[in-house]
């Protein structure tokens, strides 16, 4: 029997419940992973969960289109990283405005974090995203490039630059053995 006429394949338009089943499965599987990535990017668990929720809400709004993609998980991760980068920029801008408004220029120090994570957080947003995806999530560069919408060579270049900055910040020597 032809696949299109099999009895177990529903006829007609899919029900709304069927359309959200794929979303629900993706949400259950990917939300913790995306939230962990964004936590590493932002350094704040609560903000990371908010940004991740926003990214999944956007995914739900576009689900009819994104569900057809080969890797909708990469789409939501890309959206979450962009939102996190915008959030970091806004936070940095607020600190700069507070600093300029304060007569002595003092700002309370950030909550202490492990040395390496602190160094990662000081990286430029794209470098930070590449480092988190490559080292913390162990993703291949091809996937990282797709998530960040850049070429693989740009991803490798960002990673190389980030590693140099991290080595300098941590007082270590860099070896180019990442491939």
PDB file of C-alpha atoms in Angstrom:
ATOM      1  CA  UNK A   1       0.000   0.000   0.000  1.00  0.00           C
ATOM      2  CA  UNK A   2       1.211   3.501  -0.843  1.00  0.00           C
ATOM      3  CA  UNK A   3       2.466   5.581   2.112  1.00  0.00           C
ATOM      4  CA  UNK A   4      -0.004   8.339   1.315  1.00  0.00           C
ATOM      5  CA  UNK A   5      -2.975   6.007   1.533  1.00  0.00           C
ATOM      6  CA  UNK A   6      -1.980   4.036   4.619  1.00  0.00           C
ATOM      7  CA  UNK A   7      -4.748   3.800   7.178  1.00  0.00           C
ATOM      8  CA  UNK A   8      -2.545   5.098  10.004  1.00  0.00           C
ATOM      9  CA  UNK A   9      -1.844   8.384   8.192  1.00  0.00           C
ATOM     10  CA  UNK A  10      -4.587  10.898   9.074  1.00  0.00           C
ATOM     11  CA  UNK A  11      -6.440  12.356   6.108  1.00  0.00           C
ATOM     12  CA  UNK A  12      -7.137  16.047   5.622  1.00  0.00           C
ATOM     13  CA  UNK A  13      -5.642  18.940   7.566  1.00  0.00           C
ATOM     14  CA  UNK A  14      -3.786  18.123  10.784  1.00  0.00           C
ATOM     15  CA  UNK A  15      -5.535  19.023  14.010  1.00  0.00           C
ATOM     16  CA  UNK A  16      -4.087  21.855  16.120  1.00  0.00           C
ATOM     17  CA  UNK A  17      -3.097  19.286  18.765  1.00  0.00           C
ATOM     18  CA  UNK A  18      -1.035  17.381  16.165  1.00  0.00           C
ATOM     19  CA  UNK A  19       0.787  20.553  15.150  1.00  0.00           C
ATOM     20  CA  UNK A  20       1.825  21.305  18.727  1.00  0.00           C
ATOM     21  CA  UNK A  21       2.946  17.748  19.529  1.00  0.00           C
ATOM     22  CA  UNK A  22       6.210  18.296  17.660  1.00  0.00           C
ATOM     23  CA  UNK A  23       6.700  21.597  19.412  1.00  0.00           C
ATOM     24  CA  UNK A  24       6.037  20.026  22.811  1.00  0.00           C
ATOM     25  CA  UNK A  25       8.606  17.295  22.184  1.00  0.00           C
ATOM     26  CA  UNK A  26      11.195  19.815  20.986  1.00  0.00           C
ATOM     27  CA  UNK A  27      10.485  22.051  23.977  1.00  0.00           C
ATOM     28  CA  UNK A  28      10.866  19.187  26.465  1.00  0.00           C
ATOM     29  CA  UNK A  29      14.117  18.038  24.880  1.00  0.00           C
ATOM     30  CA  UNK A  30      15.791  21.360  24.070  1.00  0.00           C
ATOM     31  CA  UNK A  31      14.638  23.904  26.671  1.00  0.00           C
ATOM     32  CA  UNK A  32      17.128  22.754  29.360  1.00  0.00           C
ATOM     33  CA  UNK A  33      19.983  22.672  26.833  1.00  0.00           C
ATOM     34  CA  UNK A  34      19.225  26.097  25.398  1.00  0.00           C
ATOM     35  CA  UNK A  35      18.750  27.559  28.894  1.00  0.00           C
ATOM     36  CA  UNK A  36      22.152  26.173  29.946  1.00  0.00           C
ATOM     37  CA  UNK A  37      23.818  27.727  26.892  1.00  0.00           C
ATOM     38  CA  UNK A  38      22.181  31.080  27.537  1.00  0.00           C
ATOM     39  CA  UNK A  39      23.127  30.877  31.222  1.00  0.00           C
ATOM     40  CA  UNK A  40      26.772  30.578  30.145  1.00  0.00           C
ATOM     41  CA  UNK A  41      26.358  33.513  27.766  1.00  0.00           C
ATOM     42  CA  UNK A  42      24.586  35.781  30.280  1.00  0.00           C
ATOM     43  CA  UNK A  43      25.977  34.524  33.579  1.00  0.00           C
ATOM     44  CA  UNK A  44      22.575  34.814  35.259  1.00  0.00           C
ATOM     45  CA  UNK A  45      20.279  31.799  35.539  1.00  0.00           C
ATOM     46  CA  UNK A  46      17.022  33.754  35.961  1.00  0.00           C
ATOM     47  CA  UNK A  47      17.729  36.034  32.992  1.00  0.00           C
ATOM     48  CA  UNK A  48      18.805  32.996  30.955  1.00  0.00           C
ATOM     49  CA  UNK A  49      15.496  31.260  31.626  1.00  0.00           C
ATOM     50  CA  UNK A  50      13.560  34.400  30.668  1.00  0.00           C
ATOM     51  CA  UNK A  51      15.498  34.776  27.417  1.00  0.00           C
ATOM     52  CA  UNK A  52      15.053  31.074  26.657  1.00  0.00           C
ATOM     53  CA  UNK A  53      11.309  31.307  27.315  1.00  0.00           C
ATOM     54  CA  UNK A  54      11.106  34.279  24.960  1.00  0.00           C
ATOM     55  CA  UNK A  55      12.951  32.309  22.268  1.00  0.00           C
ATOM     56  CA  UNK A  56      10.565  29.364  22.620  1.00  0.00           C
ATOM     57  CA  UNK A  57       7.568  31.713  22.502  1.00  0.00           C
ATOM     58  CA  UNK A  58       8.934  33.061  19.241  1.00  0.00           C
ATOM     59  CA  UNK A  59       9.395  29.480  18.029  1.00  0.00           C
ATOM     60  CA  UNK A  60       5.762  28.725  18.878  1.00  0.00           C
ATOM     61  CA  UNK A  61       4.603  31.810  16.951  1.00  0.00           C
ATOM     62  CA  UNK A  62       6.558  30.622  13.879  1.00  0.00           C
ATOM     63  CA  UNK A  63       6.082  26.890  14.426  1.00  0.00           C
ATOM     64  CA  UNK A  64       4.023  26.334  11.262  1.00  0.00           C
ATOM     65  CA  UNK A  65       7.055  27.414   9.215  1.00  0.00           C
ATOM     66  CA  UNK A  66       9.946  26.287  11.458  1.00  0.00           C
ATOM     67  CA  UNK A  67       8.516  22.782  11.970  1.00  0.00           C
ATOM     68  CA  UNK A  68       9.383  22.048   8.337  1.00  0.00           C
ATOM     69  CA  UNK A  69      13.073  22.880   8.862  1.00  0.00           C
ATOM     70  CA  UNK A  70      15.592  20.055   9.122  1.00  0.00           C
ATOM     71  CA  UNK A  71      16.786  21.314  12.509  1.00  0.00           C
ATOM     72  CA  UNK A  72      14.231  23.503  14.316  1.00  0.00           C
ATOM     73  CA  UNK A  73      16.393  23.097  17.434  1.00  0.00           C
ATOM     74  CA  UNK A  74      19.118  25.149  15.756  1.00  0.00           C
ATOM     75  CA  UNK A  75      16.592  27.839  14.833  1.00  0.00           C
ATOM     76  CA  UNK A  76      15.461  28.291  18.443  1.00  0.00           C
ATOM     77  CA  UNK A  77      19.064  28.208  19.694  1.00  0.00           C
ATOM     78  CA  UNK A  78      20.016  30.928  17.186  1.00  0.00           C
ATOM     79  CA  UNK A  79      17.067  33.076  18.301  1.00  0.00           C
ATOM     80  CA  UNK A  80      17.968  32.549  21.974  1.00  0.00           C
ATOM     81  CA  UNK A  81      21.606  33.504  21.420  1.00  0.00           C
ATOM     82  CA  UNK A  82      20.602  36.660  19.559  1.00  0.00           C
ATOM     83  CA  UNK A  83      18.208  37.597  22.351  1.00  0.00           C
ATOM     84  CA  UNK A  84      20.942  36.925  24.932  1.00  0.00           C
ATOM     85  CA  UNK A  85      23.406  39.094  23.029  1.00  0.00           C
ATOM     86  CA  UNK A  86      20.858  41.924  22.917  1.00  0.00           C
ATOM     87  CA  UNK A  87      20.178  41.427  26.636  1.00  0.00           C
ATOM     88  CA  UNK A  88      23.910  41.634  27.445  1.00  0.00           C
ATOM     89  CA  UNK A  89      24.220  44.763  25.352  1.00  0.00           C
ATOM     90  CA  UNK A  90      21.261  46.353  27.163  1.00  0.00           C
ATOM     91  CA  UNK A  91      22.717  45.392  30.548  1.00  0.00           C
ATOM     92  CA  UNK A  92      26.111  46.806  29.564  1.00  0.00           C
ATOM     93  CA  UNK A  93      24.435  49.982  28.356  1.00  0.00           C
ATOM     94  CA  UNK A  94      22.537  50.318  31.689  1.00  0.00           C
ATOM     95  CA  UNK A  95      25.801  49.962  33.617  1.00  0.00           C
ATOM     96  CA  UNK A  96      27.438  52.557  31.397  1.00  0.00           C
ATOM     97  CA  UNK A  97      24.533  54.947  31.959  1.00  0.00           C
ATOM     98  CA  UNK A  98      24.637  54.341  35.720  1.00  0.00           C
ATOM     99  CA  UNK A  99      28.387  54.836  35.739  1.00  0.00           C
ATOM    100  CA  UNK A 100      28.091  58.125  33.868  1.00  0.00           C
ATOM    101  CA  UNK A 101      25.270  59.254  36.184  1.00  0.00           C
ATOM    102  CA  UNK A 102      27.183  58.438  39.361  1.00  0.00           C
ATOM    103  CA  UNK A 103      29.501  61.248  40.538  1.00  0.00           C
ATOM    104  CA  UNK A 104      32.366  58.950  41.548  1.00  0.00           C
ATOM    105  CA  UNK A 105      31.883  56.482  38.670  1.00  0.00           C
ATOM    106  CA  UNK A 106      31.589  53.533  41.047  1.00  0.00           C
ATOM    107  CA  UNK A 107      29.420  50.535  40.311  1.00  0.00           C
ATOM    108  CA  UNK A 108      28.899  47.529  42.551  1.00  0.00           C
ATOM    109  CA  UNK A 109      31.095  44.649  41.438  1.00  0.00           C
ATOM    110  CA  UNK A 110      29.407  41.714  39.700  1.00  0.00           C
ATOM    111  CA  UNK A 111      28.683  38.557  41.636  1.00  0.00           C
ATOM    112  CA  UNK A 112      31.921  36.551  41.794  1.00  0.00           C
ATOM    113  CA  UNK A 113      32.145  33.632  39.361  1.00  0.00           C
ATOM    114  CA  UNK A 114      34.808  31.020  38.650  1.00  0.00           C
ATOM    115  CA  UNK A 115      37.841  32.501  36.923  1.00  0.00           C
ATOM    116  CA  UNK A 116      37.284  30.877  33.550  1.00  0.00           C
ATOM    117  CA  UNK A 117      33.596  31.744  33.375  1.00  0.00           C
ATOM    118  CA  UNK A 118      34.429  35.313  34.304  1.00  0.00           C
ATOM    119  CA  UNK A 119      36.960  35.464  31.483  1.00  0.00           C
ATOM    120  CA  UNK A 120      34.435  33.983  29.047  1.00  0.00           C
ATOM    121  CA  UNK A 121      31.866  36.572  30.051  1.00  0.00           C
ATOM    122  CA  UNK A 122      34.333  39.341  29.178  1.00  0.00           C
ATOM    123  CA  UNK A 123      34.618  38.153  25.600  1.00  0.00           C
ATOM    124  CA  UNK A 124      32.849  39.919  22.763  1.00  0.00           C
ATOM    125  CA  UNK A 125      29.325  38.519  22.287  1.00  0.00           C
ATOM    126  CA  UNK A 126      30.061  36.461  19.152  1.00  0.00           C
ATOM    127  CA  UNK A 127      33.298  35.117  20.622  1.00  0.00           C
ATOM    128  CA  UNK A 128      31.482  34.233  23.842  1.00  0.00           C
ATOM    129  CA  UNK A 129      28.741  32.437  21.899  1.00  0.00           C
ATOM    130  CA  UNK A 130      31.295  30.436  19.881  1.00  0.00           C
ATOM    131  CA  UNK A 131      33.210  29.458  23.038  1.00  0.00           C
ATOM    132  CA  UNK A 132      30.040  28.387  24.859  1.00  0.00           C
ATOM    133  CA  UNK A 133      28.773  26.347  21.915  1.00  0.00           C
ATOM    134  CA  UNK A 134      32.165  24.794  21.114  1.00  0.00           C
ATOM    135  CA  UNK A 135      33.539  24.053  24.583  1.00  0.00           C
ATOM    136  CA  UNK A 136      30.536  23.965  26.910  1.00  0.00           C
ATOM    137  CA  UNK A 137      28.133  22.232  24.523  1.00  0.00           C
ATOM    138  CA  UNK A 138      30.721  20.350  22.467  1.00  0.00           C
ATOM    139  CA  UNK A 139      29.070  21.290  19.176  1.00  0.00           C
ATOM    140  CA  UNK A 140      30.831  20.923  15.827  1.00  0.00           C
ATOM    141  CA  UNK A 141      31.833  24.123  14.066  1.00  0.00           C
ATOM    142  CA  UNK A 142      29.460  23.438  11.161  1.00  0.00           C
ATOM    143  CA  UNK A 143      26.529  23.506  13.582  1.00  0.00           C
ATOM    144  CA  UNK A 144      27.886  26.571  15.400  1.00  0.00           C
ATOM    145  CA  UNK A 145      28.195  28.389  12.075  1.00  0.00           C
ATOM    146  CA  UNK A 146      24.595  27.509  11.263  1.00  0.00           C
ATOM    147  CA  UNK A 147      23.350  28.689  14.664  1.00  0.00           C
ATOM    148  CA  UNK A 148      25.252  31.987  14.455  1.00  0.00           C
ATOM    149  CA  UNK A 149      24.577  32.416  10.726  1.00  0.00           C
ATOM    150  CA  UNK A 150      28.211  32.758   9.742  1.00  0.00           C
ATOM    151  CA  UNK A 151      30.686  30.710   7.729  1.00  0.00           C
ATOM    152  CA  UNK A 152      32.685  27.964   9.398  1.00  0.00           C
ATOM    153  CA  UNK A 153      35.888  29.911   8.771  1.00  0.00           C
ATOM    154  CA  UNK A 154      34.405  32.914  10.583  1.00  0.00           C
ATOM    155  CA  UNK A 155      33.470  30.616  13.457  1.00  0.00           C
ATOM    156  CA  UNK A 156      37.006  29.226  13.640  1.00  0.00           C
ATOM    157  CA  UNK A 157      38.416  32.748  13.475  1.00  0.00           C
ATOM    158  CA  UNK A 158      36.137  33.910  16.313  1.00  0.00           C
ATOM    159  CA  UNK A 159      37.147  30.858  18.365  1.00  0.00           C
ATOM    160  CA  UNK A 160      40.849  31.476  17.738  1.00  0.00           C
ATOM    161  CA  UNK A 161      40.535  35.140  18.767  1.00  0.00           C
ATOM    162  CA  UNK A 162      38.499  34.184  21.849  1.00  0.00           C
ATOM    163  CA  UNK A 163      41.112  31.610  22.885  1.00  0.00           C
ATOM    164  CA  UNK A 164      43.861  34.221  22.611  1.00  0.00           C
ATOM    165  CA  UNK A 165      41.855  36.637  24.787  1.00  0.00           C
ATOM    166  CA  UNK A 166      41.123  33.896  27.321  1.00  0.00           C
ATOM    167  CA  UNK A 167      44.759  32.845  27.453  1.00  0.00           C
ATOM    168  CA  UNK A 168      45.807  36.424  28.044  1.00  0.00           C
ATOM    169  CA  UNK A 169      43.152  36.929  30.726  1.00  0.00           C
ATOM    170  CA  UNK A 170      44.039  33.671  32.466  1.00  0.00           C
ATOM    171  CA  UNK A 171      47.794  34.024  32.018  1.00  0.00           C
ATOM    172  CA  UNK A 172      48.149  30.838  29.983  1.00  0.00           C
ATOM    173  CA  UNK A 173      49.771  29.885  26.716  1.00  0.00           C
ATOM    174  CA  UNK A 174      47.585  29.142  23.687  1.00  0.00           C
ATOM    175  CA  UNK A 175      47.954  25.995  21.633  1.00  0.00           C
ATOM    176  CA  UNK A 176      46.090  25.778  18.348  1.00  0.00           C
ATOM    177  CA  UNK A 177      44.710  22.267  18.773  1.00  0.00           C
ATOM    178  CA  UNK A 178      40.988  22.959  18.600  1.00  0.00           C
ATOM    179  CA  UNK A 179      40.191  21.249  15.288  1.00  0.00           C
TER     180      UNK A 179
END
